[in-house]
Amino acid sequence: MIISATGGKKDFAPCPEFSGRAVCVDVTPLKEYETQYGVKQKFKFAFEIDLQDDSRDPVQPWVVMTAPMTASLHEKAGLTKFLKDWHGRALTAEETTSLNLDSLIGRPATVVIVHELSKDGTKTFSNIKLIMPHKSGEALKPSGLWVRMEDRPPKDDDQVKTITPDGSTKRSPD
């Protein structure tokens, strides 16, 4: 773990670039994000990957979150495209009418994770660039070490994030 001198906040190393097996371990609760189009309710998927994080005690799999997504199954929504890629097919009429996202926890996938720099070039983020259905070999199973976000105590800094027009984020004051 890397500790920064600014404000006592932790600065974690990003997950290494990776291509391989993953499994969904969480669908985060909806959270308000202020965007250029107003405040939107969004969530993230969390995936454990088949790569151990040796910097943690105990050693455990890396977990990578998706970008925040709007909970919309409209045909043009980012969530719909993501689910289509993950399932390897278009969603059924029943799935587009009503889909329990929690039912996707435990669903395996194959992912490609890449590093991308923040707009100002000061931070490196690990992003899921590609998701596909898991098709060959044994599927990855959740380790059981991940604690779902909804089961964690709230943090002091759980505030609305503002996504600025240049793509950077900032937290709004209380």
Short mmCIF file of C-alpha atoms in Angstrom, two decimals:
data_model
loop_
_atom_site.label_atom_id
_atom_site.label_comp_id
_atom_site.label_asym_id
_atom_site.label_seq_id
_atom_site.Cartn_x
_atom_site.Cartn_y
_atom_site.Cartn_z
CA MET A 1 0.00 0.00 0.00
CA ILE A 2 1.26 3.48 -0.85
CA ILE A 3 0.34 6.32 1.50
CA SER A 4 0.36 9.88 0.19
CA ALA A 5 1.24 12.92 2.29
CA THR A 6 -1.79 14.90 1.13
CA GLY A 7 -4.66 14.76 3.58
CA GLY A 8 -3.86 11.26 4.85
CA LYS A 9 -5.74 9.64 1.97
CA LYS A 10 -4.52 6.30 0.70
CA ASP A 11 -3.17 6.13 -2.83
CA PHE A 12 -3.41 2.57 -4.10
CA ALA A 13 -1.42 1.08 -6.94
CA PRO A 14 -3.64 0.19 -9.90
CA CYS A 15 -4.35 -3.41 -10.81
CA PRO A 16 -1.83 -4.65 -13.39
CA GLU A 17 -2.92 -4.90 -17.02
CA PHE A 18 -4.56 -8.29 -17.46
CA SER A 19 -6.37 -10.56 -19.88
CA GLY A 20 -8.17 -13.61 -18.57
CA ARG A 21 -10.82 -15.04 -16.27
CA ALA A 22 -12.99 -12.90 -14.01
CA VAL A 23 -16.13 -13.25 -11.94
CA CYS A 24 -18.68 -10.63 -10.86
CA VAL A 25 -18.61 -10.19 -7.08
CA ASP A 26 -20.72 -7.08 -6.56
CA VAL A 27 -23.27 -4.69 -8.00
CA THR A 28 -22.89 -1.50 -5.99
CA PRO A 29 -25.88 0.41 -4.65
CA LEU A 30 -27.10 3.34 -6.74
CA LYS A 31 -25.23 6.53 -5.99
CA GLU A 32 -25.83 10.07 -7.21
CA TYR A 33 -23.32 11.41 -9.71
CA GLU A 34 -23.57 14.95 -10.99
CA THR A 35 -22.91 14.92 -14.73
CA GLN A 36 -23.05 17.56 -17.42
CA TYR A 37 -26.69 16.43 -17.90
CA GLY A 38 -27.64 16.81 -14.23
CA VAL A 39 -27.64 14.41 -11.29
CA LYS A 40 -27.88 10.75 -12.35
CA GLN A 41 -28.26 7.59 -10.27
CA LYS A 42 -25.46 5.18 -11.22
CA PHE A 43 -23.90 1.92 -10.04
CA LYS A 44 -20.82 -0.18 -10.79
CA PHE A 45 -20.04 -3.87 -11.25
CA ALA A 46 -17.05 -5.29 -9.34
CA PHE A 47 -15.06 -8.17 -10.83
CA GLU A 48 -12.50 -10.38 -9.13
CA ILE A 49 -9.85 -11.40 -11.61
CA ASP A 50 -7.58 -14.43 -11.82
CA LEU A 51 -4.56 -12.50 -10.51
CA GLN A 52 -3.46 -12.21 -6.88
CA ASP A 53 -2.69 -8.89 -5.18
CA ASP A 54 0.44 -9.75 -3.17
CA SER A 55 0.52 -6.28 -1.57
CA ARG A 56 -2.56 -7.05 0.55
CA ASP A 57 -2.67 -9.00 3.79
CA PRO A 58 -4.10 -11.54 3.37
CA VAL A 59 -3.16 -12.01 -0.27
CA GLN A 60 -6.35 -11.90 -2.33
CA PRO A 61 -7.52 -11.49 -5.92
CA TRP A 62 -7.49 -8.06 -7.53
CA VAL A 63 -10.95 -6.49 -7.85
CA VAL A 64 -11.66 -4.08 -10.70
CA MET A 65 -14.76 -1.88 -10.92
CA THR A 66 -16.51 -0.82 -14.10
CA ALA A 67 -17.12 2.82 -14.88
CA PRO A 68 -20.35 4.13 -13.31
CA MET A 69 -23.42 3.04 -15.31
CA THR A 70 -26.96 4.34 -15.46
CA ALA A 71 -29.51 1.67 -14.58
CA SER A 72 -31.21 1.71 -17.98
CA LEU A 73 -31.89 -1.17 -20.33
CA HIS A 74 -32.71 1.12 -23.26
CA GLU A 75 -31.24 -0.30 -26.48
CA LYS A 76 -28.71 2.54 -26.69
CA ALA A 77 -27.73 2.52 -23.00
CA GLY A 78 -24.15 1.70 -21.99
CA LEU A 79 -25.43 -0.99 -19.60
CA THR A 80 -27.21 -2.77 -22.46
CA LYS A 81 -24.05 -2.80 -24.59
CA PHE A 82 -21.98 -4.02 -21.61
CA LEU A 83 -24.45 -6.85 -20.86
CA LYS A 84 -24.61 -7.82 -24.54
CA ASP A 85 -20.81 -8.10 -24.65
CA TRP A 86 -20.72 -10.02 -21.34
CA HIS A 87 -23.49 -12.45 -22.37
CA GLY A 88 -22.24 -12.78 -25.96
CA ARG A 89 -25.75 -12.15 -27.28
CA ALA A 90 -28.51 -9.58 -27.35
CA LEU A 91 -30.69 -9.40 -24.26
CA THR A 92 -33.99 -11.24 -24.45
CA ALA A 93 -37.31 -9.38 -24.34
CA GLU A 94 -37.79 -10.67 -20.79
CA GLU A 95 -34.33 -9.41 -19.75
CA THR A 96 -34.97 -5.93 -21.18
CA THR A 97 -38.31 -5.75 -19.35
CA SER A 98 -36.95 -6.66 -15.93
CA LEU A 99 -33.45 -7.72 -14.94
CA ASN A 100 -32.29 -8.29 -11.37
CA LEU A 101 -28.68 -7.11 -11.54
CA ASP A 102 -27.86 -8.97 -8.31
CA SER A 103 -28.52 -12.21 -10.22
CA LEU A 104 -25.31 -11.48 -12.17
CA ILE A 105 -23.14 -11.86 -9.06
CA GLY A 106 -21.15 -15.04 -9.52
CA ARG A 107 -21.40 -14.89 -13.31
CA PRO A 108 -18.02 -15.57 -14.94
CA ALA A 109 -16.48 -13.51 -17.73
CA THR A 110 -13.31 -13.02 -19.70
CA VAL A 111 -11.94 -9.49 -19.38
CA VAL A 112 -9.16 -7.34 -20.72
CA ILE A 113 -7.93 -4.71 -18.26
CA VAL A 114 -5.80 -1.81 -19.48
CA HIS A 115 -4.15 1.18 -17.85
CA GLU A 116 -5.40 4.64 -18.74
CA LEU A 117 -4.13 7.99 -17.46
CA SER A 118 -6.37 10.61 -15.89
CA LYS A 119 -7.00 13.76 -17.95
CA ASP A 120 -4.30 15.62 -16.03
CA GLY A 121 -1.87 12.69 -16.39
CA THR A 122 -1.25 12.33 -12.65
CA LYS A 123 -3.08 9.05 -11.96
CA THR A 124 -3.22 5.65 -13.63
CA PHE A 125 -6.51 3.78 -13.62
CA SER A 126 -7.19 0.12 -14.39
CA ASN A 127 -10.21 -0.07 -16.66
CA ILE A 128 -12.14 -2.97 -18.11
CA LYS A 129 -11.61 -2.37 -21.83
CA LEU A 130 -13.31 -5.55 -23.02
CA ILE A 131 -15.67 -8.08 -21.48
CA MET A 132 -16.71 -11.35 -23.09
CA PRO A 133 -18.54 -14.47 -21.99
CA HIS A 134 -16.38 -17.13 -20.37
CA LYS A 135 -16.29 -20.00 -22.87
CA SER A 136 -13.34 -22.31 -22.28
CA GLY A 137 -11.81 -24.00 -19.27
CA GLU A 138 -13.02 -23.82 -15.73
CA ALA A 139 -14.87 -20.65 -14.78
CA LEU A 140 -13.41 -18.50 -12.00
CA LYS A 141 -15.32 -18.74 -8.73
CA PRO A 142 -15.57 -15.87 -6.20
CA SER A 143 -12.92 -16.14 -3.47
CA GLY A 144 -15.39 -15.07 -0.77
CA LEU A 145 -13.03 -12.33 0.45
CA TRP A 146 -14.90 -9.43 -1.19
CA VAL A 147 -17.44 -7.65 1.05
CA ARG A 148 -20.32 -6.19 -0.94
CA MET A 149 -20.54 -2.39 -0.86
CA GLU A 150 -24.08 -2.52 0.50
CA ASP A 151 -22.80 -4.54 3.48
CA ARG A 152 -20.03 -2.05 4.38
CA PRO A 153 -20.41 0.82 6.83
CA PRO A 154 -20.75 4.23 5.12
CA LYS A 155 -17.61 6.30 4.66
CA ASP A 156 -17.33 9.94 5.66
CA ASP A 157 -16.53 10.85 2.04
CA ASP A 158 -19.63 9.26 0.46
CA GLN A 159 -20.69 12.40 -1.38
CA VAL A 160 -22.00 13.23 -4.81
CA LYS A 161 -19.28 13.11 -7.46
CA THR A 162 -19.24 15.77 -10.13
CA ILE A 163 -18.12 14.64 -13.55
CA THR A 164 -16.85 17.73 -15.29
CA PRO A 165 -17.11 18.28 -19.07
CA ASP A 166 -13.42 17.37 -19.48
CA GLY A 167 -14.10 13.94 -17.91
CA SER A 168 -12.41 14.53 -14.57
CA THR A 169 -14.25 14.01 -11.29
CA LYS A 170 -14.48 15.95 -8.07
CA ARG A 171 -16.44 15.44 -4.89
CA SER A 172 -18.96 18.07 -3.89
CA PRO A 173 -18.77 19.54 -0.38
CA ASP A 174 -21.44 18.71 2.22
#
